[in-house]
Amino acid sequence: MTTTVTTHRPRPAAQPDSLRAKRLPRYAAPAIALAALLVAAAVVYGTGIGGAVLVVVVGALLYLVGLFAAANAVEGRRSARNRTWSALIHSAFVLAVLPLASVVWTLLSNGVDRLDGNFFLTSMNNIGARDPEGGAYHAIVGTLEQVGIATLITVPLGVLCAIYVVEYGRGRFAFAIRFFVDVMTGIPSIVAGLFVLAFWVLIVSPWFNDGRPSFSGFAAALALSVLMLPTVVRSTEEMLRLVPAPLREGAYALGVPKWKTILRVVLPTALPGIVTGVMLAIARAAGETAPVLLVAGGGAAINFNAFENNQSSLALFVYQQAGDASRYAPARAWTAALTLVALVLVLTIAAKLLARRNRLGR
């Protein structure tokens, strides 16, 4: 006869309410925010001391105070501090995004008025103050040529300089390079323009122009390259330093020469960061006005030859149209500014996608 013994496991005791962590309901934070905005609006508009911006600022402060008080009463002081700091971090993010969103909205709302074929396919040549037509075709051509030439000059030079500093540079010479690159980072754009004006326009260009100094888009590209070089060098240097040493050591252990290790291992690994630094330099160069005004002179006609005669750019076009007395000039300036931002955005996205594709291809 078999006897079966059944064992009954004791059920876990119900957790008492005193051990459960009390938490604010999900609707508490939005309700506190709404109440804070309403109180802030009543105080600000009731006293007449400000407008919508002050309402948001006062409401944010009241929200932080109310959230801390509610969380402290329900969840405890530690959780209240955590919620308050989290709200501060999110507020800082919103404050950082708001200026960018404001700029984008302002450009879009003011720049769409002249977003037409005439603006992109015509120049300002023979356009009077009372003529609503006229576009920035000559400025777009000038920007693409000047920034393109400056990039062709700067990127190889900057990358090679960074490679020397990181991989080969030792002693005083490498220290001198780092020092002068840091000094060049803070050079005002007008100083770079004056340097190219004194050297290239007044001394070198007369050799190619029958003894007469001449403005050109190439001179503007030289000035822009002076501004781009320190950004490219510093960003590339930092990216090369982030490449793990075992990658280099593994290549050396396989008998790969140092130059081929740099070319096939180090540079591909650091490529995304290098591309980011290059695009930052291009964005700065595309938005410069003073160097182009000093050494390219600007102009209303289309000039495809960057080595002869005056040439304009989008940044210079915005500056000129913003100061023009014509009633049609502000619309051109806003559309040109929107075009410049869109151009830099498209170039950045294209460069990022190209770098990503090359990295995945390897």
Short mmCIF file of C-alpha atoms in Angstrom, two decimals:
data_model
loop_
_atom_site.label_atom_id
_atom_site.label_comp_id
_atom_site.label_asym_id
_atom_site.label_seq_id
_atom_site.Cartn_x
_atom_site.Cartn_y
_atom_site.Cartn_z
CA MET A 1 0.00 0.00 0.00
CA THR A 2 1.47 3.29 -1.12
CA THR A 3 1.03 6.37 0.93
CA THR A 4 1.25 9.72 -0.88
CA VAL A 5 2.38 12.63 1.19
CA THR A 6 1.31 16.01 -0.11
CA THR A 7 3.27 19.01 1.03
CA HIS A 8 1.65 22.40 0.97
CA ARG A 9 3.93 25.33 0.42
CA PRO A 10 3.02 28.34 2.51
CA ARG A 11 1.72 31.26 0.50
CA PRO A 12 3.77 34.44 0.70
CA ALA A 13 2.32 36.82 3.15
CA ALA A 14 0.71 39.88 1.69
CA GLN A 15 3.01 42.84 1.72
CA PRO A 16 1.76 45.37 4.22
CA ASP A 17 0.87 48.79 2.96
CA SER A 18 3.60 50.33 5.10
CA LEU A 19 6.27 48.57 2.98
CA ARG A 20 4.92 49.62 -0.40
CA ALA A 21 6.51 52.68 -1.98
CA LYS A 22 3.97 55.39 -2.45
CA ARG A 23 4.14 57.16 -5.81
CA LEU A 24 2.41 60.10 -7.37
CA PRO A 25 -0.20 59.20 -9.96
CA ARG A 26 0.72 59.67 -13.59
CA TYR A 27 -1.54 62.66 -14.03
CA ALA A 28 0.10 64.52 -11.14
CA ALA A 29 2.97 66.09 -13.13
CA PRO A 30 0.77 67.38 -16.02
CA ALA A 31 -1.80 68.65 -13.50
CA ILE A 32 0.89 70.52 -11.54
CA ALA A 33 2.27 71.99 -14.77
CA LEU A 34 -1.18 73.17 -15.88
CA ALA A 35 -1.90 74.69 -12.49
CA ALA A 36 1.51 76.41 -12.47
CA LEU A 37 0.86 77.96 -15.90
CA LEU A 38 -2.59 79.14 -14.87
CA VAL A 39 -1.26 80.74 -11.68
CA ALA A 40 1.64 82.32 -13.58
CA ALA A 41 -0.70 83.72 -16.23
CA ALA A 42 -3.01 85.14 -13.58
CA VAL A 43 -0.11 86.80 -11.75
CA VAL A 44 1.72 88.13 -14.83
CA TYR A 45 -1.29 89.35 -16.78
CA GLY A 46 -3.09 90.48 -13.66
CA THR A 47 -0.23 92.73 -12.62
CA GLY A 48 0.70 93.65 -16.21
CA ILE A 49 4.42 93.09 -15.68
CA GLY A 50 5.11 90.98 -18.77
CA GLY A 51 3.89 88.74 -21.54
CA ALA A 52 3.94 85.11 -22.64
CA VAL A 53 7.67 84.61 -22.10
CA LEU A 54 7.45 85.69 -18.47
CA VAL A 55 4.42 83.44 -18.00
CA VAL A 56 6.46 80.44 -19.17
CA VAL A 57 9.41 81.34 -16.93
CA VAL A 58 7.26 81.89 -13.83
CA GLY A 59 5.21 78.81 -14.63
CA ALA A 60 8.37 76.69 -14.87
CA LEU A 61 9.55 77.90 -11.48
CA LEU A 62 6.15 77.27 -9.90
CA TYR A 63 6.06 73.82 -11.50
CA LEU A 64 9.41 72.86 -9.96
CA VAL A 65 8.30 74.09 -6.54
CA GLY A 66 4.92 72.36 -6.78
CA LEU A 67 6.43 69.10 -8.04
CA PHE A 68 8.96 69.01 -5.22
CA ALA A 69 6.29 69.74 -2.61
CA ALA A 70 3.90 67.08 -3.93
CA ALA A 71 6.61 64.42 -4.30
CA ASN A 72 8.03 65.23 -0.88
CA ALA A 73 4.62 64.81 0.74
CA VAL A 74 3.80 61.52 -1.01
CA GLU A 75 7.06 59.79 -1.98
CA GLY A 76 9.58 61.23 0.41
CA ARG A 77 12.43 63.71 0.22
CA ARG A 78 14.79 61.49 -1.76
CA SER A 79 12.28 60.80 -4.52
CA ALA A 80 11.29 64.47 -4.53
CA ARG A 81 14.88 65.52 -5.19
CA ASN A 82 15.11 62.94 -7.97
CA ARG A 83 11.93 64.19 -9.63
CA THR A 84 13.04 67.82 -9.32
CA TRP A 85 16.44 67.21 -10.89
CA SER A 86 14.85 65.17 -13.68
CA ALA A 87 12.50 68.06 -14.38
CA LEU A 88 15.45 70.47 -14.40
CA ILE A 89 17.30 68.28 -16.93
CA HIS A 90 14.25 68.12 -19.20
CA SER A 91 13.79 71.87 -18.83
CA ALA A 92 17.41 72.45 -19.84
CA PHE A 93 16.83 70.32 -22.94
CA VAL A 94 13.75 72.32 -23.84
CA LEU A 95 15.63 75.59 -23.32
CA ALA A 96 18.40 74.34 -25.60
CA VAL A 97 15.96 73.29 -28.34
CA LEU A 98 13.76 76.39 -28.19
CA PRO A 99 16.28 78.82 -29.79
CA LEU A 100 16.97 76.34 -32.60
CA ALA A 101 13.27 75.79 -33.17
CA SER A 102 12.70 79.54 -33.11
CA VAL A 103 15.42 80.10 -35.73
CA VAL A 104 14.05 77.36 -37.97
CA TRP A 105 10.49 78.67 -37.65
CA THR A 106 11.58 82.25 -38.35
CA LEU A 107 13.54 81.19 -41.44
CA LEU A 108 10.67 79.08 -42.76
CA SER A 109 7.96 81.64 -42.10
CA ASN A 110 9.91 84.53 -43.63
CA GLY A 111 11.83 82.67 -46.31
CA VAL A 112 9.03 80.97 -48.22
CA ASP A 113 7.86 84.21 -49.86
CA ARG A 114 10.58 84.10 -52.54
CA LEU A 115 11.05 80.35 -52.78
CA ASP A 116 10.41 80.22 -56.50
CA GLY A 117 12.23 79.45 -59.72
CA ASN A 118 13.09 83.08 -60.36
CA PHE A 119 15.04 83.31 -57.12
CA PHE A 120 17.17 80.24 -57.87
CA LEU A 121 17.67 80.82 -61.62
CA THR A 122 18.38 84.57 -61.86
CA SER A 123 20.90 87.00 -60.40
CA MET A 124 20.68 90.60 -59.25
CA ASN A 125 22.25 91.94 -62.44
CA ASN A 126 20.25 94.90 -63.82
CA ILE A 127 17.73 94.65 -60.97
CA GLY A 128 16.58 98.00 -59.64
CA ALA A 129 15.17 99.01 -56.29
CA ARG A 130 11.59 98.87 -57.61
CA ASP A 131 11.97 95.52 -59.36
CA PRO A 132 10.41 92.64 -57.39
CA GLU A 133 12.37 90.06 -59.39
CA GLY A 134 16.00 89.08 -58.94
CA GLY A 135 17.49 86.09 -57.23
CA ALA A 136 20.56 84.55 -55.65
CA TYR A 137 21.81 82.27 -58.43
CA HIS A 138 25.14 84.10 -58.57
CA ALA A 139 25.48 83.88 -54.78
CA ILE A 140 24.72 80.14 -54.74
CA VAL A 141 27.36 79.54 -57.42
CA GLY A 142 29.88 81.63 -55.50
CA THR A 143 29.21 79.81 -52.22
CA LEU A 144 29.57 76.37 -53.78
CA GLU A 145 32.79 77.27 -55.57
CA GLN A 146 34.44 79.10 -52.68
CA VAL A 147 33.53 76.52 -50.04
CA GLY A 148 34.41 73.68 -52.41
CA ILE A 149 37.87 75.07 -53.16
CA ALA A 150 38.46 75.83 -49.48
CA THR A 151 37.48 72.25 -48.59
CA LEU A 152 39.84 70.80 -51.20
CA ILE A 153 42.66 72.86 -49.71
CA THR A 154 41.86 72.38 -46.04
CA VAL A 155 40.80 68.76 -45.64
CA PRO A 156 43.98 67.06 -46.95
CA LEU A 157 46.21 69.57 -45.19
CA GLY A 158 44.30 69.37 -41.91
CA VAL A 159 44.06 65.56 -41.87
CA LEU A 160 47.76 65.14 -42.70
CA CYS A 161 48.68 67.65 -40.01
CA ALA A 162 46.59 65.78 -37.43
CA ILE A 163 48.11 62.45 -38.48
CA TYR A 164 51.60 63.85 -37.98
CA VAL A 165 50.76 65.27 -34.56
CA VAL A 166 49.14 62.06 -33.30
CA GLU A 167 51.17 59.33 -34.99
CA TYR A 168 54.61 60.84 -35.57
CA GLY A 169 54.91 64.18 -33.78
CA ARG A 170 57.24 64.36 -30.82
CA GLY A 171 59.09 67.22 -29.18
CA ARG A 172 58.98 70.94 -29.77
CA PHE A 173 57.81 70.89 -33.38
CA ALA A 174 54.61 68.98 -32.55
CA PHE A 175 54.04 71.28 -29.57
CA ALA A 176 54.47 74.31 -31.84
CA ILE A 177 51.90 72.92 -34.28
CA ARG A 178 49.35 72.38 -31.52
CA PHE A 179 50.01 75.84 -30.13
CA PHE A 180 49.55 77.65 -33.44
CA VAL A 181 46.45 75.59 -34.28
CA ASP A 182 44.92 76.64 -30.95
CA VAL A 183 45.82 80.26 -31.67
CA MET A 184 44.28 80.09 -35.16
CA THR A 185 41.04 78.74 -33.69
CA GLY A 186 40.27 82.14 -32.18
CA ILE A 187 41.24 84.27 -35.18
CA PRO A 188 38.40 86.61 -36.24
CA SER A 189 37.23 86.09 -39.79
CA ILE A 190 38.05 89.65 -40.79
CA VAL A 191 41.70 89.08 -39.79
CA ALA A 192 41.86 86.09 -42.13
CA GLY A 193 40.39 88.26 -44.87
CA LEU A 194 42.93 91.01 -44.24
CA PHE A 195 45.77 88.48 -44.36
CA VAL A 196 44.68 87.15 -47.76
CA LEU A 197 44.05 90.71 -48.97
CA ALA A 198 47.57 91.81 -48.01
CA PHE A 199 49.28 88.67 -49.30
CA TRP A 200 47.32 87.26 -52.23
CA VAL A 201 45.30 90.17 -53.62
CA LEU A 202 47.93 92.90 -53.29
CA ILE A 203 51.15 90.90 -53.81
CA VAL A 204 50.48 87.65 -55.68
CA SER A 205 47.49 88.42 -57.90
CA PRO A 206 49.25 91.25 -59.82
CA TRP A 207 51.66 88.64 -61.24
CA PHE A 208 48.73 87.01 -63.06
CA ASN A 209 46.78 90.18 -63.93
CA ASP A 210 49.20 92.47 -65.80
CA GLY A 211 50.41 94.09 -62.60
CA ARG A 212 46.96 94.98 -61.24
CA PRO A 213 45.50 93.55 -58.02
CA SER A 214 42.24 91.70 -58.56
CA PHE A 215 39.48 90.26 -56.43
CA SER A 216 38.41 86.68 -57.02
CA GLY A 217 36.48 83.82 -55.52
CA PHE A 218 39.74 81.90 -55.13
CA ALA A 219 41.02 84.60 -52.77
CA ALA A 220 37.85 84.18 -50.72
CA ALA A 221 38.45 80.41 -50.68
CA LEU A 222 41.96 80.99 -49.31
CA ALA A 223 40.56 83.15 -46.52
CA LEU A 224 37.91 80.54 -45.72
CA SER A 225 40.55 77.80 -45.65
CA VAL A 226 42.45 79.76 -42.99
CA LEU A 227 39.29 79.68 -40.86
CA MET A 228 38.53 76.02 -41.58
CA LEU A 229 42.01 74.61 -40.97
CA PRO A 230 42.13 74.72 -37.14
CA THR A 231 38.70 73.11 -36.82
CA VAL A 232 39.66 70.26 -39.14
CA VAL A 233 43.02 69.72 -37.44
CA ARG A 234 41.67 69.70 -33.89
CA SER A 235 38.65 67.52 -34.61
CA THR A 236 40.72 65.02 -36.61
CA GLU A 237 43.38 64.95 -33.90
CA GLU A 238 40.83 64.14 -31.21
CA MET A 239 39.20 61.43 -33.32
CA LEU A 240 42.56 59.78 -34.06
CA ARG A 241 43.40 59.75 -30.36
CA LEU A 242 40.14 57.89 -29.66
CA VAL A 243 41.11 54.97 -31.89
CA PRO A 244 41.99 52.06 -29.53
CA ALA A 245 45.69 51.23 -29.33
CA PRO A 246 45.08 47.43 -29.71
CA LEU A 247 43.90 48.06 -33.28
CA ARG A 248 47.26 49.58 -34.14
CA GLU A 249 49.17 46.93 -32.20
CA GLY A 250 47.29 44.11 -33.95
CA ALA A 251 48.20 45.52 -37.35
CA TYR A 252 51.84 45.93 -36.32
CA ALA A 253 51.89 42.33 -35.02
CA LEU A 254 50.80 41.13 -38.47
CA GLY A 255 53.69 42.98 -40.05
CA VAL A 256 51.64 45.82 -41.55
CA PRO A 257 53.71 49.00 -42.05
CA LYS A 258 52.78 52.03 -40.01
CA TRP A 259 51.64 54.11 -43.00
CA LYS A 260 49.34 51.32 -44.17
CA THR A 261 48.00 50.84 -40.63
CA ILE A 262 47.09 54.52 -40.53
CA LEU A 263 45.51 54.35 -43.98
CA ARG A 264 43.60 51.07 -43.60
CA VAL A 265 42.86 50.86 -39.86
CA VAL A 266 43.13 54.18 -38.06
CA LEU A 267 41.50 56.53 -40.59
CA PRO A 268 38.48 54.27 -41.37
CA THR A 269 37.83 53.86 -37.64
CA ALA A 270 37.93 57.62 -37.04
CA LEU A 271 36.14 58.54 -40.28
CA PRO A 272 32.68 59.42 -38.83
CA GLY A 273 34.21 61.86 -36.34
CA ILE A 274 36.49 63.35 -39.00
CA VAL A 275 33.51 63.92 -41.29
CA THR A 276 31.65 65.67 -38.46
CA GLY A 277 34.59 68.01 -37.90
CA VAL A 278 34.88 68.76 -41.60
CA MET A 279 31.18 69.58 -41.84
CA LEU A 280 31.45 71.92 -38.85
CA ALA A 281 34.27 73.72 -40.63
CA ILE A 282 32.26 73.90 -43.86
CA ALA A 283 29.24 75.28 -42.01
CA ARG A 284 31.38 78.02 -40.48
CA ALA A 285 33.00 78.88 -43.79
CA ALA A 286 29.69 79.02 -45.67
CA GLY A 287 28.32 81.58 -43.23
CA GLU A 288 31.27 83.99 -43.30
CA THR A 289 30.73 87.43 -44.82
CA ALA A 290 33.75 89.62 -44.01
CA PRO A 291 36.42 87.59 -45.91
CA VAL A 292 34.27 87.39 -49.04
CA LEU A 293 33.55 91.12 -48.91
CA LEU A 294 37.24 91.97 -48.47
CA VAL A 295 38.87 89.74 -51.10
CA ALA A 296 36.07 88.71 -53.50
CA GLY A 297 34.30 92.08 -53.61
CA GLY A 298 30.85 90.69 -54.19
CA GLY A 299 28.89 91.32 -57.35
CA ALA A 300 25.45 91.22 -58.90
CA ALA A 301 26.35 89.21 -62.00
CA ILE A 302 26.94 85.49 -62.37
CA ASN A 303 30.61 84.52 -62.37
CA PHE A 304 31.50 80.86 -62.85
CA ASN A 305 35.25 81.54 -62.91
CA ALA A 306 36.50 81.60 -59.32
CA PHE A 307 39.94 82.83 -60.42
CA GLU A 308 38.88 86.07 -62.12
CA ASN A 309 36.69 89.06 -61.27
CA ASN A 310 34.37 89.66 -58.37
CA GLN A 311 32.21 86.92 -56.93
CA SER A 312 29.45 86.91 -54.34
CA SER A 313 28.25 84.35 -51.80
CA LEU A 314 25.02 83.61 -49.98
CA ALA A 315 26.23 85.10 -46.70
CA LEU A 316 27.33 88.29 -48.45
CA PHE A 317 24.06 88.36 -50.41
CA VAL A 318 22.09 88.19 -47.15
CA TYR A 319 24.18 91.03 -45.70
CA GLN A 320 23.68 93.24 -48.76
CA GLN A 321 19.96 92.60 -49.09
CA ALA A 322 19.34 93.11 -45.38
CA GLY A 323 20.83 96.59 -45.66
CA ASP A 324 19.13 97.48 -48.95
CA ALA A 325 16.43 100.15 -48.90
CA SER A 326 14.25 98.32 -51.42
CA ARG A 327 10.94 96.97 -50.14
CA TYR A 328 11.68 93.67 -51.89
CA ALA A 329 15.15 93.18 -50.39
CA PRO A 330 14.14 91.69 -46.98
CA ALA A 331 12.28 88.82 -48.65
CA ARG A 332 15.36 88.03 -50.73
CA ALA A 333 17.54 88.12 -47.61
CA TRP A 334 15.29 85.71 -45.70
CA THR A 335 15.07 83.28 -48.61
CA ALA A 336 18.84 83.39 -49.10
CA ALA A 337 19.37 82.65 -45.39
CA LEU A 338 16.97 79.71 -45.62
CA THR A 339 18.79 78.48 -48.72
CA LEU A 340 22.15 78.68 -46.94
CA VAL A 341 20.88 76.67 -43.95
CA ALA A 342 19.27 74.09 -46.25
CA LEU A 343 22.46 73.81 -48.30
CA VAL A 344 24.60 73.14 -45.23
CA LEU A 345 22.02 70.64 -43.94
CA VAL A 346 21.96 68.73 -47.24
CA LEU A 347 25.77 68.61 -47.40
CA THR A 348 25.96 67.38 -43.80
CA ILE A 349 23.41 64.60 -44.36
CA ALA A 350 25.10 63.54 -47.60
CA ALA A 351 28.54 63.42 -45.95
CA LYS A 352 27.19 61.43 -42.99
CA LEU A 353 25.49 58.90 -45.28
CA LEU A 354 28.62 58.56 -47.41
CA ALA A 355 30.83 58.00 -44.35
CA ARG A 356 28.37 55.44 -42.98
CA ARG A 357 28.20 53.61 -46.30
CA ASN A 358 31.97 53.42 -46.57
CA ARG A 359 32.22 52.13 -43.01
CA LEU A 360 29.61 49.43 -43.60
CA GLY A 361 31.30 48.49 -46.88
CA ARG A 362 34.45 47.57 -45.00
#
